[in-house]
Structure formats: C-alpha cells, structure tokens
Amino acid sequence: MTQKLTKTIVDSISYPENGQTFYRDSEIKGFGLRVGATSKVYIAESKVNGKSVRVTIGKHGIYTAEQARNQAKEILLMMSKGINPNDEAREQKTRGMTLQHVFQDFLIARKALKPRTIYDYKRIMGTYLATWNNKAIAEITKDMIAKRHTELGETSQAQANLTMRFLRALFNFAAGQYEDSKGQTLIPDNPVKRLSQTRAWYRVERRQTVIKPLELEPWFQSVMNLKNDAISQNRETIRDYLLLVLFTGLRREEAASMAWDNVDLQAKTLKVTDTKNHLDHTLPLSNFLYDLLEQRKANAVNEYVFQRAGGVGHIIEQRKQMAKVIKESGISFTIHDLRRTFMTIAESLDISAYAVKRLVNHKMNNDITAGYIIADVERLRDPMQKITDYILKCAGVKPPIKAIKLSKRGAIK
C-alpha cells in the first residue's frame, strides 16, 4: 500500500488480526510503516551493496510521522553511500558493551568450563578487575592494561600475570563473537598484547614446593585435628579431602568433585572421569584410603564424596581450614603442593617412571615403549600401598599390629 504517511493516515490504519502489514510512503522511496497486531513502527529500507536492508526507526506515538520522515532521509542517505545503519548501530552497541557483559557471554559460550574454573574467573572479575566491570570493553586501553598489571604485580606477580591472561582471553573471545554483517570483527585490537610487545610479563618461576618428610608428621597431626564443631560442620570433610589428595596425587578439582558412582569399595578403586588430559584415570585404593572412604560412605549425604556443609553439591573452597593447618603446623602449602609431594615420594621410592606417570595420569607422549604397556590398575596397587606406607611412617602413624597365631605347643607360626 502506497500513500503519503501522515499522522492522520497512520492513526486511521487498523491493526491486523494476524501477521504484519507494510505501508509505503508515496513521497520518499524507502520510507514506510510496519503494522503488527499491537504496534505501528516506522522503517526505512533500501539496498546496500546489493543486499536489502531494513532499519527500524521507532514506534508511532514516540515518533511523529514528520520526525520519522526526517530520520528516514538521514538513514537512506547513509545507505546510498554503502553504509549499513544496522552495522553502525550494532558496532555502537558493542563498543558500549561492558566487560561484565562480555564475561557473561563468555561463560555462556564456554559450556565445558569446570566449576572451579568458573569460580576462579568470577573471583578475578570481582577482585582484580572489579573497577572495570561496568566499563565499556572498547574503553580499556593498552596504557590501562600496563598500569593495572604493574599495580597487581606489587602484591603478586603470579596473580598479575594470571589476571591479564584471563583478560586477554576475554578480548580474544569478543573479537570472535561480535561481528558486523560482513563478518568483520567489531573488536579489532587486543590491548593486552602491549605486555608481550614490551616484554612486561613477569617471569614467575614454577612452584617446586613440597611437604618434606620431616614436615609430614606435624602437617598430618594438624590436619587430623580438624574436627567438626558448632561453628563449622565441614572441617572433617576438608580433613579427608586434604588426606586423599596427599595419598593419591589427584588434582584439586578432580578430588573435590569426586562422585560416589566412581568409587568402587568392593574392587578397592576410584575413577576420575573429568581429567585435565581428558583420559579416564583409575587408581587402586591403599588400605588407608579404603578405610577413609568406607567411613565417609557410611555417612554420605549426597552423590559427592566431599559434600558441602549444606549437603548440596561438593566442596569448592578449602582455604579457611587450610589456614588453620598452616598456622598450627607452621608448614605453608597449597593443594598442588600435596600432588607434588605425592610424586616426589613416588620417585624417591624407586617406583618405575611408567608407574609414577600412570599414578598421576600424565600422558606419555612420543614414548614408543609406553604404548605397549597395558595400564592395569592392579599393577599400580603395590606402588600405591608403598607410597601410603611411607607417608604414614613419616607422619608417625604406626601400622596396625597383626595377630600372631600360636600352635598348641606355643610355637609361633
């Protein structure tokens, strides 16, 4: 339908019962009105680089017919120059998108992120990047990056690097996620590259700390002193979690998220399915671990071995109870230090390199011989028990006394 769109004409147009009806202005080609079941919206449409493009101007009532007509003239002029106004609007919207908005889109897109990783990312956003959360991502400059990296480095160089690597990932995600109609990125530059260009990344040596044999006894006793009380009903869960990590060498999240479905007390094994290298990892249970898990199973409240205090989900944060152990024992440690301790002890006991790698689920890349070795969990049982016995010996825990049978004559059998 073609006629001059005036207030009187637009007011007189009825709403269709179904679908939409379009009315074209008779004076300005490309200016029109889209009428739906409940609204009347002014539009401008034309071809840009051979493709039909339609731009929404606004609703009748908010825009008068004359205001919409003037707006249409400007839009149609842009389109005649090969400019897609929708791209312009989308670019403006993206450039105004906050860092927090990008982070939310990032979490939606990265469906396979582990809960602990999401927790760590949120902690970075809420702590080290908190003042930037509501800042438009396009306003974060190279100079700002360099300055914040230096500020964070005054407290922790490792955390400064970690924060900027995470921020770099957000910019890379934004560059791939937000595009114009031509497929061109709306975030063309990653300002974090300034740190590489100026070689400003901190050289942080990889931690090599372990709990030494002489430190195992005070550490073990301090862990065992974690008891539930009226203030905290989850101390014993953290206690058992720390012990399991030390006696298995599992990674932090692998142990924390372990489900009872993957613990076979009859076969005396446990299995980790969501591993760092994506390979299922089955370990035999030493006597100590079997007793620990058997007792936990008897008091299980949900599907996780290490449940939260409220009974929903698994433990995520252990720092408060770890701080108690550190203060009491005088031995500073991280969860990964326990894994390193397990590996260090295994190597010190002359356990074969293949067995050690199997125990800690390290890939044996480019090792032809390893490819012929069958990963049999029973072959790892003796090495696992040997490691456990050594840890308990250093911790001052005496092995249970075995009963000695006597013959009728009193001779020892």
GROMACS .gro file of C-alpha atoms in nm:
model
  413
    1MET     CA    1   0.000   0.000   0.000
    2THR     CA    2   0.145   0.334  -0.109
    3GLN     CA    3   0.035   0.673   0.020
    4LYS     CA    4   0.182   0.969   0.200
    5LEU     CA    5   0.229   0.873   0.563
    6THR     CA    6   0.084   1.146   0.782
    7LYS     CA    7  -0.036   1.139   1.140
    8THR     CA    8  -0.396   1.124   1.026
    9ILE     CA    9  -0.332   0.838   0.787
   10VAL     CA   10  -0.124   0.639   1.034
   11ASP     CA   11  -0.380   0.689   1.314
   12SER     CA   12  -0.655   0.558   1.087
   13ILE     CA   13  -0.475   0.234   0.998
   14SER     CA   14  -0.623  -0.069   1.171
   15TYR     CA   15  -0.417  -0.341   1.336
   16PRO     CA   16  -0.426  -0.675   1.151
   17GLU     CA   17  -0.553  -0.980   1.333
   18ASN     CA   18  -0.255  -1.186   1.222
   19GLY     CA   19   0.092  -1.116   1.084
   20GLN     CA   20   0.214  -0.777   0.967
   21THR     CA   21   0.111  -0.526   0.701
   22PHE     CA   22   0.350  -0.282   0.531
   23TYR     CA   23   0.260   0.066   0.408
   24ARG     CA   24   0.498   0.259   0.178
   25ASP     CA   25   0.527   0.635   0.167
   26SER     CA   26   0.442   0.782  -0.173
   27GLU     CA   27   0.687   1.074  -0.147
   28ILE     CA   28   1.008   0.918  -0.011
   29LYS     CA   29   1.105   0.586  -0.160
   30GLY     CA   30   1.221   0.353   0.114
   31PHE     CA   31   1.022   0.518   0.395
   32GLY     CA   32   0.741   0.304   0.533
   33LEU     CA   33   0.533   0.174   0.821
   34ARG     CA   34   0.515  -0.178   0.962
   35VAL     CA   35   0.188  -0.255   1.136
   36GLY     CA   36   0.160  -0.557   1.362
   37ALA     CA   37  -0.110  -0.684   1.596
   38THR     CA   38  -0.030  -0.425   1.864
   39SER     CA   39   0.218  -0.173   1.720
   40LYS     CA   40   0.292   0.064   1.432
   41VAL     CA   41   0.662   0.108   1.359
   42TYR     CA   42   0.832   0.341   1.111
   43ILE     CA   43   1.101   0.185   0.894
   44ALA     CA   44   1.350   0.276   0.622
   45GLU     CA   45   1.467   0.021   0.369
   46SER     CA   46   1.694   0.011   0.067
   47LYS     CA   47   1.978  -0.191  -0.082
   48VAL     CA   48   2.332  -0.168   0.049
   49ASN     CA   49   2.598  -0.328  -0.167
   50GLY     CA   50   2.330  -0.525  -0.347
   51LYS     CA   51   2.159  -0.656  -0.033
   52SER     CA   52   1.820  -0.543   0.100
   53VAL     CA   53   1.849  -0.377   0.438
   54ARG     CA   54   1.566  -0.270   0.665
   55VAL     CA   55   1.619  -0.029   0.954
   56THR     CA   56   1.375   0.028   1.237
   57ILE     CA   57   1.321   0.396   1.313
   58GLY     CA   58   1.077   0.379   1.603
   59LYS     CA   59   0.717   0.340   1.713
   60HIS     CA   60   0.437   0.572   1.607
   61GLY     CA   61   0.345   0.778   1.908
   62ILE     CA   62   0.704   0.809   2.019
   63TYR     CA   63   0.795   0.939   1.673
   64THR     CA   64   0.557   1.161   1.479
   65ALA     CA   65   0.519   1.090   1.109
   66GLU     CA   66   0.724   1.400   1.029
   67GLN     CA   67   1.004   1.311   1.271
   68ALA     CA   68   1.019   0.959   1.129
   69ARG     CA   69   1.027   1.102   0.776
   70ASN     CA   70   1.327   1.323   0.858
   71GLN     CA   71   1.504   1.032   1.028
   72ALA     CA   72   1.437   0.814   0.723
   73LYS     CA   73   1.604   1.072   0.497
   74GLU     CA   74   1.925   1.052   0.701
   75ILE     CA   75   1.920   0.673   0.710
   76LEU     CA   76   1.852   0.642   0.336
   77LEU     CA   77   2.134   0.886   0.264
   78MET     CA   78   2.376   0.664   0.461
   79MET     CA   79   2.254   0.358   0.274
   80SER     CA   80   2.306   0.531  -0.061
   81LYS     CA   81   2.673   0.569   0.039
   82GLY     CA   82   2.702   0.195   0.100
   83ILE     CA   83   2.677   0.223   0.479
   84ASN     CA   84   2.454  -0.028   0.664
   85PRO     CA   85   2.299   0.162   0.957
   86ASN     CA   86   2.232  -0.166   1.135
   87ASP     CA   87   2.605  -0.235   1.136
   88GLU     CA   88   2.667   0.113   1.271
   89ALA     CA   89   2.413   0.061   1.548
   90ARG     CA   90   2.549  -0.284   1.628
   91GLU     CA   91   2.903  -0.150   1.640
   92GLN     CA   92   2.800   0.131   1.872
   93LYS     CA   93   2.622  -0.118   2.096
   94THR     CA   94   2.923  -0.348   2.103
   95ARG     CA   95   3.163  -0.064   2.173
   96GLY     CA   96   2.944   0.030   2.466
   97MET     CA   97   2.929  -0.330   2.591
   98THR     CA   98   3.073  -0.363   2.939
   99LEU     CA   99   3.343  -0.604   3.046
  100GLN     CA  100   3.088  -0.776   3.269
  101HIS     CA  101   2.854  -0.828   2.972
  102VAL     CA  102   3.136  -0.982   2.767
  103PHE     CA  103   3.223  -1.210   3.060
  104GLN     CA  104   2.861  -1.333   3.082
  105ASP     CA  105   2.859  -1.409   2.709
  106PHE     CA  106   3.195  -1.582   2.753
  107LEU     CA  107   3.052  -1.813   3.022
  108ILE     CA  108   2.751  -1.898   2.804
  109ALA     CA  109   2.973  -1.983   2.507
  110ARG     CA  110   3.228  -2.187   2.706
  111LYS     CA  111   2.993  -2.465   2.811
  112ALA     CA  112   3.269  -2.708   2.911
  113LEU     CA  113   3.428  -2.490   3.179
  114LYS     CA  114   3.470  -2.667   3.510
  115PRO     CA  115   3.301  -2.524   3.822
  116ARG     CA  116   3.635  -2.443   3.981
  117THR     CA  117   3.750  -2.258   3.668
  118ILE     CA  118   3.429  -2.055   3.666
  119TYR     CA  119   3.480  -1.981   4.037
  120ASP     CA  120   3.835  -1.860   3.971
  121TYR     CA  121   3.723  -1.641   3.680
  122LYS     CA  122   3.448  -1.483   3.889
  123ARG     CA  123   3.698  -1.419   4.167
  124ILE     CA  124   3.927  -1.236   3.924
  125MET     CA  125   3.634  -1.030   3.791
  126GLY     CA  126   3.515  -0.945   4.140
  127THR     CA  127   3.855  -0.870   4.289
  128TYR     CA  128   4.128  -0.769   4.044
  129LEU     CA  129   3.905  -0.630   3.769
  130ALA     CA  130   3.617  -0.507   3.987
  131THR     CA  131   3.658  -0.140   3.894
  132TRP     CA  132   3.640  -0.230   3.525
  133ASN     CA  133   3.329  -0.449   3.536
  134ASN     CA  134   3.095  -0.170   3.424
  135LYS     CA  135   3.345  -0.009   3.187
  136ALA     CA  136   3.292  -0.046   2.813
  137ILE     CA  137   3.538  -0.303   2.682
  138ALA     CA  138   3.634  -0.067   2.400
  139GLU     CA  139   3.745   0.190   2.660
  140ILE     CA  140   4.006  -0.041   2.813
  141THR     CA  141   4.333   0.076   2.664
  142LYS     CA  142   4.686  -0.057   2.642
  143ASP     CA  143   4.804   0.202   2.892
  144MET     CA  144   4.535   0.095   3.138
  145ILE     CA  145   4.641  -0.268   3.095
  146ALA     CA  146   5.007  -0.191   3.159
  147LYS     CA  147   4.927   0.019   3.466
  148ARG     CA  148   4.694  -0.240   3.623
  149HIS     CA  149   4.945  -0.519   3.556
  150THR     CA  150   5.213  -0.323   3.738
  151GLU     CA  151   4.981  -0.244   4.031
  152LEU     CA  152   4.883  -0.609   4.074
  153GLY     CA  153   5.245  -0.716   4.043
  154GLU     CA  154   5.336  -0.516   4.353
  155THR     CA  155   5.133  -0.766   4.554
  156SER     CA  156   5.163  -1.083   4.348
  157GLN     CA  157   5.342  -1.114   4.017
  158ALA     CA  158   5.182  -1.453   3.953
  159GLN     CA  159   4.834  -1.311   4.011
  160ALA     CA  160   4.911  -1.012   3.790
  161ASN     CA  161   5.003  -1.244   3.503
  162LEU     CA  162   4.702  -1.469   3.564
  163THR     CA  163   4.461  -1.175   3.563
  164MET     CA  164   4.597  -1.039   3.237
  165ARG     CA  165   4.596  -1.378   3.068
  166PHE     CA  166   4.229  -1.409   3.160
  167LEU     CA  167   4.158  -1.057   3.031
  168ARG     CA  168   4.341  -1.143   2.708
  169ALA     CA  169   4.109  -1.443   2.669
  170LEU     CA  170   3.804  -1.218   2.709
  171PHE     CA  171   3.927  -0.982   2.437
  172ASN     CA  172   4.003  -1.275   2.206
  173PHE     CA  173   3.653  -1.409   2.269
  174ALA     CA  174   3.498  -1.068   2.197
  175ALA     CA  175   3.693  -1.041   1.872
  176GLY     CA  176   3.544  -1.368   1.751
  177GLN     CA  177   3.198  -1.323   1.895
  178TYR     CA  178   3.099  -0.975   1.783
  179GLU     CA  179   3.099  -0.912   1.406
  180ASP     CA  180   2.930  -0.683   1.156
  181SER     CA  181   2.721  -0.802   0.861
  182LYS     CA  182   3.037  -0.851   0.654
  183GLY     CA  183   3.187  -1.086   0.909
  184GLN     CA  184   3.442  -0.829   1.025
  185THR     CA  185   3.523  -0.824   1.394
  186LEU     CA  186   3.400  -0.527   1.595
  187ILE     CA  187   3.688  -0.568   1.844
  188PRO     CA  188   3.992  -0.548   1.614
  189ASP     CA  189   4.261  -0.499   1.876
  190ASN     CA  190   4.358  -0.683   2.192
  191PRO     CA  191   4.520  -0.427   2.425
  192VAL     CA  192   4.677  -0.697   2.643
  193LYS     CA  193   4.931  -0.757   2.364
  194ARG     CA  194   5.110  -0.449   2.498
  195LEU     CA  195   5.255  -0.672   2.771
  196SER     CA  196   5.410  -0.901   2.508
  197GLN     CA  197   5.525  -0.618   2.286
  198THR     CA  198   5.706  -0.451   2.576
  199ARG     CA  199   5.811  -0.782   2.736
  200ALA     CA  200   5.641  -0.673   3.055
  201TRP     CA  201   5.515  -1.016   3.164
  202TYR     CA  202   5.663  -1.115   3.498
  203ARG     CA  203   5.896  -1.412   3.500
  204VAL     CA  204   5.732  -1.629   3.761
  205GLU     CA  205   5.920  -1.947   3.838
  206ARG     CA  206   5.706  -2.256   3.859
  207ARG     CA  207   5.645  -2.359   4.220
  208GLN     CA  208   5.854  -2.654   4.329
  209THR     CA  209   5.744  -2.665   4.691
  210VAL     CA  210   5.661  -2.993   4.859
  211ILE     CA  211   5.597  -3.108   5.214
  212LYS     CA  212   5.929  -3.256   5.323
  213PRO     CA  213   5.945  -3.592   5.503
  214LEU     CA  214   6.034  -3.425   5.834
  215GLU     CA  215   5.732  -3.193   5.794
  216LEU     CA  216   5.480  -3.467   5.729
  217GLU     CA  217   5.424  -3.551   6.097
  218PRO     CA  218   5.329  -3.200   6.218
  219TRP     CA  219   5.129  -3.142   5.899
  220PHE     CA  220   4.944  -3.474   5.935
  221GLN     CA  221   4.864  -3.414   6.302
  222SER     CA  222   4.734  -3.063   6.229
  223VAL     CA  223   4.509  -3.200   5.955
  224MET     CA  224   4.378  -3.470   6.186
  225ASN     CA  225   4.297  -3.200   6.442
  226LEU     CA  226   4.031  -3.057   6.208
  227LYS     CA  227   3.714  -3.157   6.394
  228ASN     CA  228   3.355  -3.056   6.338
  229ASP     CA  229   3.201  -2.826   6.598
  230ALA     CA  230   2.906  -2.589   6.637
  231ILE     CA  231   3.082  -2.325   6.427
  232SER     CA  232   3.184  -2.546   6.137
  233GLN     CA  233   3.023  -2.875   6.034
  234ASN     CA  234   3.255  -2.932   5.739
  235ARG     CA  235   3.603  -2.942   5.891
  236GLU     CA  236   3.625  -3.321   5.882
  237THR     CA  237   3.525  -3.320   5.515
  238ILE     CA  238   3.813  -3.083   5.438
  239ARG     CA  239   4.039  -3.301   5.652
  240ASP     CA  240   3.957  -3.612   5.450
  241TYR     CA  241   3.986  -3.417   5.124
  242LEU     CA  242   4.340  -3.300   5.208
  243LEU     CA  243   4.440  -3.652   5.305
  244LEU     CA  244   4.301  -3.802   4.985
  245VAL     CA  245   4.489  -3.550   4.769
  246LEU     CA  246   4.816  -3.626   4.950
  247PHE     CA  247   4.769  -4.003   4.928
  248THR     CA  248   4.658  -4.009   4.561
  249GLY     CA  249   4.823  -3.708   4.398
  250LEU     CA  250   4.491  -3.609   4.238
  251ARG     CA  251   4.445  -3.256   4.113
  252ARG     CA  252   4.242  -3.014   4.324
  253GLU     CA  253   3.916  -3.026   4.128
  254GLU     CA  254   3.943  -3.397   4.046
  255ALA     CA  255   3.934  -3.479   4.415
  256ALA     CA  256   3.683  -3.212   4.520
  257SER     CA  257   3.422  -3.317   4.263
  258MET     CA  258   3.463  -3.693   4.304
  259ALA     CA  259   3.128  -3.876   4.299
  260TRP     CA  260   3.041  -4.194   4.484
  261ASP     CA  261   2.946  -4.355   4.150
  262ASN     CA  262   3.318  -4.357   4.068
  263VAL     CA  263   3.428  -4.516   4.394
  264ASP     CA  264   3.421  -4.897   4.399
  265LEU     CA  265   3.482  -5.011   4.755
  266GLN     CA  266   3.439  -5.374   4.658
  267ALA     CA  267   3.714  -5.355   4.395
  268LYS     CA  268   3.906  -5.103   4.607
  269THR     CA  269   3.939  -4.849   4.326
  270LEU     CA  270   3.840  -4.494   4.243
  271LYS     CA  271   3.799  -4.339   3.898
  272VAL     CA  272   3.831  -3.981   3.780
  273THR     CA  273   3.646  -3.913   3.455
  274ASP     CA  274   3.675  -3.537   3.408
  275THR     CA  275   4.054  -3.505   3.396
  276LYS     CA  276   4.289  -3.239   3.264
  277ASN     CA  277   4.410  -3.458   2.977
  278HIS     CA  278   4.057  -3.594   2.911
  279LEU     CA  279   4.165  -3.953   2.985
  280ASP     CA  280   3.980  -4.155   3.249
  281HIS     CA  281   4.203  -4.220   3.547
  282THR     CA  282   4.157  -4.526   3.771
  283LEU     CA  283   4.358  -4.574   4.088
  284PRO     CA  284   4.376  -4.859   4.340
  285LEU     CA  285   4.293  -4.775   4.700
  286SER     CA  286   4.557  -4.835   4.962
  287ASN     CA  287   4.439  -4.970   5.297
  288PHE     CA  288   4.442  -4.621   5.446
  289LEU     CA  289   4.233  -4.474   5.164
  290TYR     CA  290   3.991  -4.765   5.172
  291ASP     CA  291   3.923  -4.710   5.542
  292LEU     CA  292   3.884  -4.335   5.490
  293LEU     CA  293   3.635  -4.374   5.205
  294GLU     CA  294   3.446  -4.656   5.372
  295GLN     CA  295   3.383  -4.434   5.673
  296ARG     CA  296   3.275  -4.143   5.453
  297LYS     CA  297   3.043  -4.368   5.255
  298ALA     CA  298   2.869  -4.474   5.574
  299ASN     CA  299   2.787  -4.108   5.641
  300ALA     CA  300   2.727  -3.990   5.284
  301VAL     CA  301   2.453  -3.729   5.238
  302ASN     CA  302   2.461  -3.674   4.861
  303GLU     CA  303   2.627  -3.803   4.544
  304TYR     CA  304   2.965  -3.643   4.620
  305VAL     CA  305   3.241  -3.788   4.836
  306PHE     CA  306   3.324  -3.442   4.971
  307GLN     CA  307   2.990  -3.270   5.010
  308ARG     CA  308   2.932  -2.909   5.105
  309ALA     CA  309   2.833  -2.827   5.460
  310GLY     CA  310   2.475  -2.764   5.350
  311GLY     CA  311   2.455  -3.104   5.182
  312VAL     CA  312   2.415  -2.966   4.829
  313GLY     CA  313   2.698  -3.005   4.577
  314HIS     CA  314   3.066  -3.061   4.653
  315ILE     CA  315   3.325  -2.853   4.836
  316ILE     CA  316   3.480  -2.564   4.644
  317GLU     CA  317   3.669  -2.352   4.894
  318GLN     CA  318   3.918  -2.503   5.141
  319ARG     CA  319   4.134  -2.202   5.226
  320LYS     CA  320   3.987  -2.135   5.571
  321GLN     CA  321   4.064  -2.482   5.703
  322MET     CA  322   4.398  -2.490   5.521
  323ALA     CA  323   4.489  -2.169   5.703
  324LYS     CA  324   4.422  -2.347   6.036
  325VAL     CA  325   4.656  -2.628   5.939
  326ILE     CA  326   4.926  -2.386   5.826
  327LYS     CA  327   4.902  -2.185   6.148
  328GLU     CA  328   4.909  -2.489   6.375
  329SER     CA  329   5.180  -2.685   6.193
  330GLY     CA  330   5.388  -2.391   6.076
  331ILE     CA  331   5.404  -2.551   5.730
  332SER     CA  332   5.280  -2.344   5.438
  333PHE     CA  333   5.131  -2.543   5.148
  334THR     CA  334   4.892  -2.534   4.855
  335ILE     CA  335   4.671  -2.812   4.722
  336HIS     CA  336   4.908  -2.862   4.430
  337ASP     CA  337   5.197  -2.894   4.678
  338LEU     CA  338   5.028  -3.212   4.800
  339ARG     CA  339   5.026  -3.351   4.445
  340ARG     CA  340   5.394  -3.263   4.405
  341THR     CA  341   5.467  -3.428   4.741
  342PHE     CA  342   5.299  -3.749   4.624
  343MET     CA  343   5.504  -3.753   4.302
  344THR     CA  344   5.829  -3.669   4.483
  345ILE     CA  345   5.778  -3.953   4.730
  346ALA     CA  346   5.691  -4.196   4.450
  347GLU     CA  347   6.014  -4.114   4.266
  348SER     CA  348   6.220  -4.133   4.585
  349LEU     CA  349   6.096  -4.489   4.646
  350ASP     CA  350   6.240  -4.601   4.311
  351ILE     CA  351   5.898  -4.670   4.168
  352SER     CA  352   5.930  -4.701   3.791
  353ALA     CA  353   5.880  -4.387   3.584
  354TYR     CA  354   5.597  -4.557   3.397
  355ALA     CA  355   5.416  -4.639   3.722
  356VAL     CA  356   5.461  -4.285   3.853
  357LYS     CA  357   5.317  -4.139   3.533
  358ARG     CA  358   5.024  -4.379   3.549
  359LEU     CA  359   4.960  -4.290   3.911
  360VAL     CA  360   4.942  -3.917   3.840
  361ASN     CA  361   4.776  -3.957   3.496
  362HIS     CA  362   5.049  -3.790   3.293
  363LYS     CA  363   5.046  -3.857   2.919
  364MET     CA  364   5.344  -4.045   2.778
  365ASN     CA  365   5.382  -3.852   2.455
  366ASN     CA  366   5.639  -3.969   2.199
  367ASP     CA  367   5.724  -4.271   2.412
  368ILE     CA  368   5.703  -4.580   2.190
  369THR     CA  369   5.768  -4.824   2.475
  370ALA     CA  370   5.485  -4.676   2.682
  371GLY     CA  371   5.245  -4.752   2.401
  372TYR     CA  372   5.299  -5.127   2.457
  373ILE     CA  373   5.238  -5.115   2.832
  374ILE     CA  374   4.885  -5.204   2.940
  375ALA     CA  375   4.751  -4.971   3.209
  376ASP     CA  376   4.633  -5.232   3.459
  377VAL     CA  377   4.513  -5.083   3.785
  378GLU     CA  378   4.624  -5.392   3.976
  379ARG     CA  379   4.982  -5.332   3.868
  380LEU     CA  380   4.961  -4.997   4.047
  381ARG     CA  381   4.831  -5.141   4.374
  382ASP     CA  382   5.170  -5.229   4.522
  383PRO     CA  383   5.329  -4.893   4.429
  384MET     CA  384   5.025  -4.710   4.575
  385GLN     CA  385   5.048  -4.905   4.901
  386LYS     CA  386   5.422  -4.846   4.916
  387ILE     CA  387   5.371  -4.469   4.887
  388THR     CA  388   5.098  -4.477   5.153
  389ASP     CA  389   5.313  -4.675   5.396
  390TYR     CA  390   5.599  -4.429   5.354
  391ILE     CA  391   5.376  -4.126   5.416
  392LEU     CA  392   5.224  -4.285   5.726
  393LYS     CA  393   5.569  -4.377   5.855
  394CYS     CA  394   5.690  -4.018   5.816
  395ALA     CA  395   5.367  -3.895   5.976
  396GLY     CA  396   5.434  -4.107   6.283
  397VAL     CA  397   5.140  -4.338   6.228
  398LYS     CA  398   5.219  -4.693   6.330
  399PRO     CA  399   5.081  -4.974   6.115
  400PRO     CA  400   4.816  -5.195   6.276
  401ILE     CA  401   4.957  -5.488   6.473
  402LYS     CA  402   4.881  -5.817   6.300
  403ALA     CA  403   4.760  -6.104   6.516
  404ILE     CA  404   5.016  -6.383   6.561
  405LYS     CA  405   4.881  -6.735   6.567
  406LEU     CA  406   5.031  -6.979   6.819
  407SER     CA  407   5.041  -7.356   6.783
  408LYS     CA  408   4.918  -7.576   7.061
  409ARG     CA  409   5.277  -7.607   7.183
  410GLY     CA  410   5.318  -7.230   7.188
  411ALA     CA  411   5.540  -7.212   6.878
  412ILE     CA  412   5.496  -6.910   6.661
  413LYS     CA  413   5.355  -6.981   6.318
   0.00000   0.00000   0.00000
